[in-house]
Structure formats: C-alpha cells, structure tokens
Tab-separated table of C-alpha atoms in Angstrom:
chain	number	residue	atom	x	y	z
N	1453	UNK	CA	-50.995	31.419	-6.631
N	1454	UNK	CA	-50.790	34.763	-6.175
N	1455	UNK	CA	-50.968	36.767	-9.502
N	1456	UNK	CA	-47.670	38.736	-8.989
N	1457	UNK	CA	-46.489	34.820	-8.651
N	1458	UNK	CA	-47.721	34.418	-11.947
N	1459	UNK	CA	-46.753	37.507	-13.655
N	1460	UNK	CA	-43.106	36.688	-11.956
N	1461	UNK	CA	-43.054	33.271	-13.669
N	1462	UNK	CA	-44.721	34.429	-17.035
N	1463	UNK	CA	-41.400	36.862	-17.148
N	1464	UNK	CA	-38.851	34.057	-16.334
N	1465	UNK	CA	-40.616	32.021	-19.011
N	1466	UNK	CA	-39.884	34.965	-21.849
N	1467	UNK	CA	-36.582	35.713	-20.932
N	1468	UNK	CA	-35.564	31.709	-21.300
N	1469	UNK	CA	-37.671	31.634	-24.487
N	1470	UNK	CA	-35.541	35.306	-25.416
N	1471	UNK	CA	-32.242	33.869	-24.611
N	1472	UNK	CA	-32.632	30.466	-26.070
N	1473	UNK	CA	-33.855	32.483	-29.607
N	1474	UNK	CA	-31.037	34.210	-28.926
N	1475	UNK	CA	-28.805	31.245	-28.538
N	1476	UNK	CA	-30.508	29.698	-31.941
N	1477	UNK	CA	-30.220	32.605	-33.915
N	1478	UNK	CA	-27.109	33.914	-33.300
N	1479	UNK	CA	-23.591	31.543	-32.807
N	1480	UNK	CA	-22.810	33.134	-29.801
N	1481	UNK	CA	-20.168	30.610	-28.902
N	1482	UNK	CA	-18.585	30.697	-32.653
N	1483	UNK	CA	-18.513	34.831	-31.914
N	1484	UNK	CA	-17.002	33.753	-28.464
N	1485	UNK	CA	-14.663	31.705	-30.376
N	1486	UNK	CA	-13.351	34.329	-32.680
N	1487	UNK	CA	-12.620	36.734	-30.175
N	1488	UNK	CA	-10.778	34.325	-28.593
N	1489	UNK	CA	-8.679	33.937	-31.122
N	1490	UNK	CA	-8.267	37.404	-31.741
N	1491	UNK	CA	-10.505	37.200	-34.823
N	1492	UNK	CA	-13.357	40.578	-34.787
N	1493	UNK	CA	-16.269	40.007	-35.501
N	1494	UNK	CA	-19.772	41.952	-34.607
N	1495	UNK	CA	-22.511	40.086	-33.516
N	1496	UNK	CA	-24.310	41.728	-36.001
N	1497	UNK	CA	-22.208	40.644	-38.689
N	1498	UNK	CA	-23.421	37.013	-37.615
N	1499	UNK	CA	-26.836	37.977	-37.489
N	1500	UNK	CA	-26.480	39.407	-41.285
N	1501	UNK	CA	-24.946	36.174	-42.540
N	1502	UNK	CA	-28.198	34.355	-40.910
N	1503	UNK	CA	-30.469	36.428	-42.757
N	1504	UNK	CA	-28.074	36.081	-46.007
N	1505	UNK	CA	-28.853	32.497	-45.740
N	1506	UNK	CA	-24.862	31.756	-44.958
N	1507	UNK	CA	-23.552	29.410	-42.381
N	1508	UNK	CA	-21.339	31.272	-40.248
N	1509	UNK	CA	-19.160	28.392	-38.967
N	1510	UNK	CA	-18.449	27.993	-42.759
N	1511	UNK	CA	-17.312	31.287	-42.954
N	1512	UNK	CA	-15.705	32.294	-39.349
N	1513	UNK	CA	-14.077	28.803	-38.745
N	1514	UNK	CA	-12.044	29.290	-41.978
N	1515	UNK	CA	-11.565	32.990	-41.329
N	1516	UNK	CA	-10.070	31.855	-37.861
N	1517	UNK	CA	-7.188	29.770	-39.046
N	1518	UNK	CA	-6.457	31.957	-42.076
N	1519	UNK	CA	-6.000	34.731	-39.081
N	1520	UNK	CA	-3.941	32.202	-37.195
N	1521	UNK	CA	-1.807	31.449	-40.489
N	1522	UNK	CA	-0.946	34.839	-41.182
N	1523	UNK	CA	-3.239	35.313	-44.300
N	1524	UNK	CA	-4.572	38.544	-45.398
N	1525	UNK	CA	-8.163	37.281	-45.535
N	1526	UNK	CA	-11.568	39.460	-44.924
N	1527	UNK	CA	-14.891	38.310	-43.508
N	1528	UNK	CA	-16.529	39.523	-47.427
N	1529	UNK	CA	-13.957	37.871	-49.497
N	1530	UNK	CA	-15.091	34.396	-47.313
N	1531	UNK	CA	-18.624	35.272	-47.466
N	1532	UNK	CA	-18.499	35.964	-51.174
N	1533	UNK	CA	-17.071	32.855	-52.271
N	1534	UNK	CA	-19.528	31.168	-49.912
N	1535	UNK	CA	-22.492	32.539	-51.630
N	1536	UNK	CA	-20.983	32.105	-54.952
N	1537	UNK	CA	-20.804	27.751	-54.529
N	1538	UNK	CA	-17.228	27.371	-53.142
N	1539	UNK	CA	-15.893	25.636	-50.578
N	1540	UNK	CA	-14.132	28.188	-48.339
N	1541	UNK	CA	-12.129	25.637	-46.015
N	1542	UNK	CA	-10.416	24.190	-48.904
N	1543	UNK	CA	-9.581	27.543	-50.325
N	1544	UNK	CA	-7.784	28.733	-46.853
N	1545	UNK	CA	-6.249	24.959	-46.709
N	1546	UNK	CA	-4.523	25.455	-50.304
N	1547	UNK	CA	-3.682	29.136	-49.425
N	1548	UNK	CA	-2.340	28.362	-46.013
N	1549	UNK	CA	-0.293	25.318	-47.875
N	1550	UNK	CA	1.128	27.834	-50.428
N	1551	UNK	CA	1.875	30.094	-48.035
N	1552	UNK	CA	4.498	27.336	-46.113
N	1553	UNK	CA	5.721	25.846	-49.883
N	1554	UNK	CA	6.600	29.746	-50.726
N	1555	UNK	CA	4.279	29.037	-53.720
N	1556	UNK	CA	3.144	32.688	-54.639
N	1557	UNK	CA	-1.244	32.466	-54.367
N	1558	UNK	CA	-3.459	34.951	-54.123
N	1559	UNK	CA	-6.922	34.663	-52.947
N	1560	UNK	CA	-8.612	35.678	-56.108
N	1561	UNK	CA	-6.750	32.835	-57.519
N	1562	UNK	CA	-7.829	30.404	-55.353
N	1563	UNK	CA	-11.042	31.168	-55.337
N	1564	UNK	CA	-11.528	30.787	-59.343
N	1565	UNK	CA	-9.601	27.584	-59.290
N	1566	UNK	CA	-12.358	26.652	-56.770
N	1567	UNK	CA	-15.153	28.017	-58.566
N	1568	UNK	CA	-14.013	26.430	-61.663
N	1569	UNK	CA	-14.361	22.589	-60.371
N	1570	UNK	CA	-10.531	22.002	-59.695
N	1571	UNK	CA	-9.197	20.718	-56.378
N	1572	UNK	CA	-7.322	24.195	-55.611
N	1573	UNK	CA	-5.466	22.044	-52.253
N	1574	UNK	CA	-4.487	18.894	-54.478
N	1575	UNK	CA	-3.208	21.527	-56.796
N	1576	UNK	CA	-0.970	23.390	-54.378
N	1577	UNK	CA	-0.062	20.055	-53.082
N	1578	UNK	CA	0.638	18.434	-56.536
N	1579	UNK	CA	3.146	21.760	-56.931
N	1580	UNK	CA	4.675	20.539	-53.977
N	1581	UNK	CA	5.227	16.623	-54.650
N	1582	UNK	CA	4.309	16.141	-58.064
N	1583	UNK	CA	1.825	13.058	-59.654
N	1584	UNK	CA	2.709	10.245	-61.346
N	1585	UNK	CA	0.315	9.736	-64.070
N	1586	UNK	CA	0.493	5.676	-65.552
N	1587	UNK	CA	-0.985	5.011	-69.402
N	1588	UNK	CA	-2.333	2.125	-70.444
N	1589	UNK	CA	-0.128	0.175	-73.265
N	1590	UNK	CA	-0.011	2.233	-76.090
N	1591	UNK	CA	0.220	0.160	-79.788
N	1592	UNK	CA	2.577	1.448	-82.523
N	1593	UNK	CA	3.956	-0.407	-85.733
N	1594	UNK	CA	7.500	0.125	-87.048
N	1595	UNK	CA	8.840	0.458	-90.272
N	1596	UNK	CA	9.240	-3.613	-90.301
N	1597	UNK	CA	5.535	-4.618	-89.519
N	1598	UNK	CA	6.157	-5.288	-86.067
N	1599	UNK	CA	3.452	-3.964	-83.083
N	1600	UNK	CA	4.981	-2.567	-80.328
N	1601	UNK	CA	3.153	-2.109	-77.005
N	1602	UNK	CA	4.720	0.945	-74.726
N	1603	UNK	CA	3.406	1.857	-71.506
N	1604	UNK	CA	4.523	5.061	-69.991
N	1605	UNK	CA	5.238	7.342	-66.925
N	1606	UNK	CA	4.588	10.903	-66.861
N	1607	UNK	CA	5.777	12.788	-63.807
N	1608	UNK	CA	3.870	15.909	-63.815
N	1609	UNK	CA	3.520	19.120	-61.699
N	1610	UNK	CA	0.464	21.493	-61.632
N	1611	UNK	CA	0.230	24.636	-63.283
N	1612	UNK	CA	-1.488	26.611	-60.781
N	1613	UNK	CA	-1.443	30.063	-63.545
N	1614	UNK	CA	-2.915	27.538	-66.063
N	1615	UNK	CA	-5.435	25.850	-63.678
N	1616	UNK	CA	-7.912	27.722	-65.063
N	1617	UNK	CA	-8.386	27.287	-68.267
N	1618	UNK	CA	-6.086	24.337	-69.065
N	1619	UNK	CA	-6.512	21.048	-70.326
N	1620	UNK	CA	-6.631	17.811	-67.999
N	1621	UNK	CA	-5.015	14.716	-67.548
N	1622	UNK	CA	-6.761	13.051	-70.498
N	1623	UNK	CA	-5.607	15.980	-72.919
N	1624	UNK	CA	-1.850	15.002	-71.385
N	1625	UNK	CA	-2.480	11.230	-71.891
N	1626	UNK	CA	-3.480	11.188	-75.301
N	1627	UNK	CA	-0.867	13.512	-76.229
N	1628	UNK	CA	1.661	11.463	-75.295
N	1629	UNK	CA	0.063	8.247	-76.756
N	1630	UNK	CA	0.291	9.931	-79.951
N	1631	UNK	CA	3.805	11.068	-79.628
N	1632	UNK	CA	5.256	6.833	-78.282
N	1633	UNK	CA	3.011	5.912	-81.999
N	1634	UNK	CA	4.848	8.519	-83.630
N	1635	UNK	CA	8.089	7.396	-82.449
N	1636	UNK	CA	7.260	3.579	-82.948
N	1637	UNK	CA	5.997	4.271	-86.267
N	1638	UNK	CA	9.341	6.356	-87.481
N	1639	UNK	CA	11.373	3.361	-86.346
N	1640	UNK	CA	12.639	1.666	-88.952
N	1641	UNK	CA	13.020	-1.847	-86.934
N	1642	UNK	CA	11.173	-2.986	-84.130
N	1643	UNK	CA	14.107	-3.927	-82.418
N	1644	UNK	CA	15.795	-0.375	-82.682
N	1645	UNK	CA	12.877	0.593	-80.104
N	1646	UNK	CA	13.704	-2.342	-78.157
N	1647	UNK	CA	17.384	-1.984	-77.849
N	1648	UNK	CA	16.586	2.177	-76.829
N	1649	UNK	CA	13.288	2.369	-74.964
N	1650	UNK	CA	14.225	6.200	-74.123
N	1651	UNK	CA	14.394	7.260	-77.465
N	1652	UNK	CA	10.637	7.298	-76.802
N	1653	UNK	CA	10.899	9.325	-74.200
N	1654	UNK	CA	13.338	11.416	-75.447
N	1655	UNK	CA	11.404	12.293	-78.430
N	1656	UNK	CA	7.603	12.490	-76.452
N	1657	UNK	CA	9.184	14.923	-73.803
N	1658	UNK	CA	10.744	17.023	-76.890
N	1659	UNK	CA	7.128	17.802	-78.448
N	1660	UNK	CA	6.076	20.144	-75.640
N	1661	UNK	CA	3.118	18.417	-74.426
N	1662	UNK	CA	2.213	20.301	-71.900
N	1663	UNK	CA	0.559	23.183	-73.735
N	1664	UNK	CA	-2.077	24.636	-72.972
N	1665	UNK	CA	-2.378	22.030	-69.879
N	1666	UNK	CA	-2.933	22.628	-66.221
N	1667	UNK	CA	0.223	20.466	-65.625
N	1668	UNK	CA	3.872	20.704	-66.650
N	1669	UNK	CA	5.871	17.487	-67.458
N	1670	UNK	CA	8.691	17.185	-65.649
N	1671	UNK	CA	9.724	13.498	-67.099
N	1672	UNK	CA	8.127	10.811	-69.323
N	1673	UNK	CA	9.615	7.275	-68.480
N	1674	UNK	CA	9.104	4.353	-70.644
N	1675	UNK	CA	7.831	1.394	-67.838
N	1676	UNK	CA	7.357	-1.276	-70.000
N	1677	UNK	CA	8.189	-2.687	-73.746
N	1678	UNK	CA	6.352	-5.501	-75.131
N	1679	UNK	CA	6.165	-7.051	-78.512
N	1680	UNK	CA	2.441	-7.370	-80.531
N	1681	UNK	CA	1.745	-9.093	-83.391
N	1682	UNK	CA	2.847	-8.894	-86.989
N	1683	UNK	CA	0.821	-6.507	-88.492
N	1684	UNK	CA	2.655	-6.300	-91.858
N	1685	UNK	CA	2.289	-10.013	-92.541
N	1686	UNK	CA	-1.059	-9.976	-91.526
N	1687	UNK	CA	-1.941	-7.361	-93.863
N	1688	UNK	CA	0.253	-8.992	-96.418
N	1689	UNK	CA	-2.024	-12.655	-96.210
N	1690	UNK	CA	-5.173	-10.513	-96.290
N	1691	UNK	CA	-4.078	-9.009	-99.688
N	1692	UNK	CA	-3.529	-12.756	-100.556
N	1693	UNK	CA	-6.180	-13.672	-99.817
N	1694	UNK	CA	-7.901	-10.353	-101.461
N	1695	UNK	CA	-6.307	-10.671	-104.735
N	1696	UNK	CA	-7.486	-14.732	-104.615
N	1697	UNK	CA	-10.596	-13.874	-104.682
N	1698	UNK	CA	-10.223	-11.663	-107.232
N	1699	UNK	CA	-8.808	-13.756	-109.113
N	1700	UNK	CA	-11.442	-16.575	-108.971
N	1701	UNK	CA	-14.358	-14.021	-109.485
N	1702	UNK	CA	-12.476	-13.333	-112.977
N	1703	UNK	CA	-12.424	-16.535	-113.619
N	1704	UNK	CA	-15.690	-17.561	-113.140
N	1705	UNK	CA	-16.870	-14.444	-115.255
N	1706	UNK	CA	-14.869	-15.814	-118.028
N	1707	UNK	CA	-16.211	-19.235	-117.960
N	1708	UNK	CA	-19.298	-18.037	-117.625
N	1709	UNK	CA	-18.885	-15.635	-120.582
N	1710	UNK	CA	-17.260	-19.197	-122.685
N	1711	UNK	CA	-20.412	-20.989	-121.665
N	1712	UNK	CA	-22.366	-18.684	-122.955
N	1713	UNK	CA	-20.426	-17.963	-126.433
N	1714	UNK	CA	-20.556	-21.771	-126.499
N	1715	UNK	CA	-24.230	-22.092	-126.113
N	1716	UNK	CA	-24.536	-19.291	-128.445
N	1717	UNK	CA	-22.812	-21.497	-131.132
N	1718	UNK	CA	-24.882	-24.424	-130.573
N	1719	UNK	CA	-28.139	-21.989	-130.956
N	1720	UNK	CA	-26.424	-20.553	-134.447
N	1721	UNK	CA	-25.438	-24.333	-135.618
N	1722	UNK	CA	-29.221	-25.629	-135.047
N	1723	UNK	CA	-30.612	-22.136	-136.814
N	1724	UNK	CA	-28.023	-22.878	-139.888
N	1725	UNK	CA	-28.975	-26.680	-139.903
N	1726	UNK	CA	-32.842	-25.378	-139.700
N	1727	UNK	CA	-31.753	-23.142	-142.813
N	1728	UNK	CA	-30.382	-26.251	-144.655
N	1729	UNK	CA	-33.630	-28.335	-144.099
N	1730	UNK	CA	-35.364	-25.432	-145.663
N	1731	UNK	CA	-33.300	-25.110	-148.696
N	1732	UNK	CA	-33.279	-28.839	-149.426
N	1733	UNK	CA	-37.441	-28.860	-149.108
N	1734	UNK	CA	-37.195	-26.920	-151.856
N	1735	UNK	CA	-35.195	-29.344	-154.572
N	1736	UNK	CA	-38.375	-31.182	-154.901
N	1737	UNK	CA	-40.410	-28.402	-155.913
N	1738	UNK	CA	-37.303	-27.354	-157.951
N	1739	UNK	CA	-37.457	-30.926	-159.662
N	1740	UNK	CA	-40.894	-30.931	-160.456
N	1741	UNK	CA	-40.852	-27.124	-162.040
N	1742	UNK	CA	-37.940	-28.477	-164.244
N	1743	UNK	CA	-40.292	-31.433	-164.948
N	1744	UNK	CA	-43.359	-29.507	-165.528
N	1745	UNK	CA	-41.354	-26.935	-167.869
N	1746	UNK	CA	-39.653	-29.171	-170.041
N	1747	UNK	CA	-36.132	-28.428	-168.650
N	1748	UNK	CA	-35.304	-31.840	-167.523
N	1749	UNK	CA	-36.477	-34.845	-169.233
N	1750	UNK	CA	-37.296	-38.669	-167.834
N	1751	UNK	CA	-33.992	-40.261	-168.161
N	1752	UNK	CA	-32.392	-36.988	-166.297
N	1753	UNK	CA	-34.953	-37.443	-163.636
N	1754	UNK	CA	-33.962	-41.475	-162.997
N	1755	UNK	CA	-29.965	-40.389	-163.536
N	1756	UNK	CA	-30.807	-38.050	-160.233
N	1757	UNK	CA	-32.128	-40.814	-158.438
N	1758	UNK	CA	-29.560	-43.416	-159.092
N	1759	UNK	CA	-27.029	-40.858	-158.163
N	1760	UNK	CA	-29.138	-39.993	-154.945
N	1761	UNK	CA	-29.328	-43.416	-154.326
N	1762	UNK	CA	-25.972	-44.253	-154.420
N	1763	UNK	CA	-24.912	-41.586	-152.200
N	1764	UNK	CA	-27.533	-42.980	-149.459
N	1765	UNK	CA	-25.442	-46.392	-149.733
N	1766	UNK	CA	-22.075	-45.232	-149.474
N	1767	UNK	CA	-23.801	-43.310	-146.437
N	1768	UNK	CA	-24.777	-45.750	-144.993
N	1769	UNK	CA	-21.890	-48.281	-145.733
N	1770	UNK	CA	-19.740	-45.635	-143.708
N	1771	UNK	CA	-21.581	-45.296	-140.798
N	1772	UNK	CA	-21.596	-49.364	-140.773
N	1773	UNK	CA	-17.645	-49.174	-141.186
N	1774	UNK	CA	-17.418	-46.189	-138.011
N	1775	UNK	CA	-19.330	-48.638	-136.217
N	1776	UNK	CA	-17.524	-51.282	-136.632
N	1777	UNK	CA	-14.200	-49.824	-135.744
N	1778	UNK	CA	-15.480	-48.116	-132.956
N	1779	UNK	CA	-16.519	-51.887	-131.591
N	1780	UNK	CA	-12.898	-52.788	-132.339
C-alpha cells in the first residue's frame, strides 16, 4: 500500500475512535432528546455533569417531564439534589402529583422530605387517598376486673408541612393504644365498653393524637371487641394464696419458738433436779457434823432412819398401787 493509503486510513481510524469518545463521553442522544422536547440544554452542560461525577439521564430525564408537566424546575436545583443523595425522579413524580391534586409543594420541600428518608410520592399520594393504619389488640381492664381486647382503625392523612420533623406511624400507634387502655380502664363495667365500642373512639380521637406527627387522623374506628380474662379475680386468688403463706410461715415460727421454750423447760427442770441431788448429798455430811458435834444424839439418829425408812415403803407401796390400777 501506498503510504498516502495508509496515512488516509490512519485518519479514518482517529476520527471513528474521536466520534465514538465522543459518543461515550457525552449523551448525545439524551441532549438530542431534550431538545426535542423543547428542554435546553448545552452540550457542555452534559460534559460538566460527567466530570461532576453525575449521571445525566438522572438528571435530564426528570428535568424533561417536569418541563412537560409545567413545573418550574432548573437543571441546578436537579443536579443539586442529585449530588446531595436524593432521588430526583421521585421528587418530580410527587411534585408533578401535587401539582394535579392542587396540593400546594414547592421544590425545596420536596427535596428535604427526600433528603430526610421519607417517601415524598407516597406522601403526596397518602394526601390524596389517605392510609388505613390496623393495631394489633390492645389489652385494658375495667373498673370490674374484666380484660378487654380492642383492636383499632386509624384513617390517617399525611402531613406534608410536618413531614419533616414529625413522628411516624409507631409514635401514632402507641398513642392510641394508650388512649383505648385509658378508656377501658375508666370504665366502670366491662360491659359498658361492650354495649358502646365508640366511646373508645370517641374519647382516643378527642386526645389530639396527632401532634407533633407527620400524619393527621381523620377517624379512629373500633374493628373488633373481645373479652380477656379476669384479671381482678386472678389477682384476688394470688393474694390468697399470698396471705396463706403468710400465714403458715407465722405459724411455723411460733411452733418453732414453743418447741424451743419447751425444750428450754426441760433443760431448766433437769438443772433444778441436778440442784436437788446436790443439796440432798449434803444431809449426810450434815448428819454426821451434828453427830460429830454433839447436836444430835444416837436415838435421834435411829428416829431419822425409821422415819426415812418408812417414807421409802409408803413409796414404794404407791408406785405398786399406780401399777396396779394402771393394769386394771
């Protein structure tokens, strides 16, 4: 080949490299795309948002229906959000669905809803048809001792000013399982609540609930009643069974205490007896001082014996005649 052949084919071969680059680098058929839909925007302005690390279709597909919808929407105030972690299409889909509810939204708005980890389009849309939100069966004693299980319906719209900011659907939950206890507690009968299951409700939606909340009740609807146990008569057979105890525990302390005194009896009886034994060791020695001295002469010695003796026979003649009758 001739080297103007190759110097012809060496140019083809950088303008296809150039143009594919070109192609790469730059959306060319995303700029196409917003001029067609009379959307302006520089090719430059595409090339900026490559080297700012954005995605343009991110950014000019959303800025292409918000055009098409009417909205007063810039290029920056897409890009911005973008590079600050939101999701632009759902930002143009809840301003574009405020726009046709007549639900007054402002970009800025929608952007820190966005920003602040809300669903900014379920929020528009929950302002449009609002949520149900179902509790579990919430427990509550009356006056009488009776449990009464409640579950309820809240019917709630979102606060789009308070979005940001407000308290969720737990905060509105356990709210208003603390106002159906309330109310269940106040009642003096179980079957007052019963008979007039929108008393509840009545009283619940009365509180103001929803401050501070990113919602506002619209109704609170009692869906089901059901009866628990009985609570006060359980409580009452545990006190029973309490004060039982008790009272056995004192009693065993106080046998244990006569025990005791008893065995402390027996312990002085045996230490008195031991006393006796000692005394009467001594009439011997007694008896022979009194000998010894001259106090007590011979015959008075043999009178104490006969007496002594005699008393051991009648002793012993009445432990024959105990015996005897105790044979009988």
């Amino acid at each position: 080949m001739e080297p103007q052949q190759i110097m012809s084919l060496v140019i083809i071969g950088i303008i296809v490299i150039a143009i594919a680059v070109l192609f790469t680098f730059i959306p060319v058929m995303l700029w196409i795309s917003a001029l067609a839909a009379g959307v302006k925007v520089s090719i430059f302005t595409l090339v900026g948002m490559r080297l700012r690390r954005v995605v343009p279709a991110r950014v000019i597909n959303p800025l292409i229906k918000s055009h098409k919808a009417g909205l007063d929407v810039n290029t920056n105030q897409l890009e911005s959000h973008y590079l600050a972690g939101g999701n632009v299409d759902r930002v143009v889909n809840a301003l574009i669905a405020a726009q046709r509810a007549n639900i007054e939204l402002s970009f800025e708005r929608a952007a820190a809803i966005d920003l602040a980890g809300r669903d900014v389009l379920e929020a528009v849309q929950m302002s449009v048809n609002p949520k149900v939100i179902e509790t579990p069966f919430i427990a509550g004693i009356a006056m009488d001792g009776i449990e009464v299980k409640a579950k309820a319906r809240i019917t709630v719209r979102a606060n789009i000013d308070r979005l940001v900011g407000g308290a969720g659907e737990d905060t509105v939950i356990a709210r208003v399982g603390e106002g159906v206890v309330s109310t269940i507690g106040s009642s003096e009968a179980h079957t007052a609540v019963l008979e007039n299951p929108d008393s509840i409700s009545h009283n619940v939606l009365n509180r103001g609930l929803d401050a501070g909340t990113a919602f506002e009740i619209l109704s609170i609807d009692i869906a089901d009643v059901d009866i628990g146990k009985n609570i006060g008569a359980m409580l009452q057979t545990d006190q029973a069974e309490a004060d039982k105890n008790i009272a056995q525990a004192k009693a065993e302390e106080r046998r244990a205490m006569a025990v005791a005194e008893e065995q402390e009896m027996v312990a002085r009886v045996q230490e008195m007896r031991a006393k006796v034994v000692e005394a009467e060791a001594d009439v011997p020695l007694a008896l022979a001082e009194a000998l010894r001295s001259g106090n007590m002469g011979v015959m008075d010695y043999m009178n104490y014996k006969n007496i002594d003796a005699d008393t051991d026979m009648r002793d012993s003649i009445g432990k024959l005649s105990n015996d005897d009758s105790d044979d009988e």
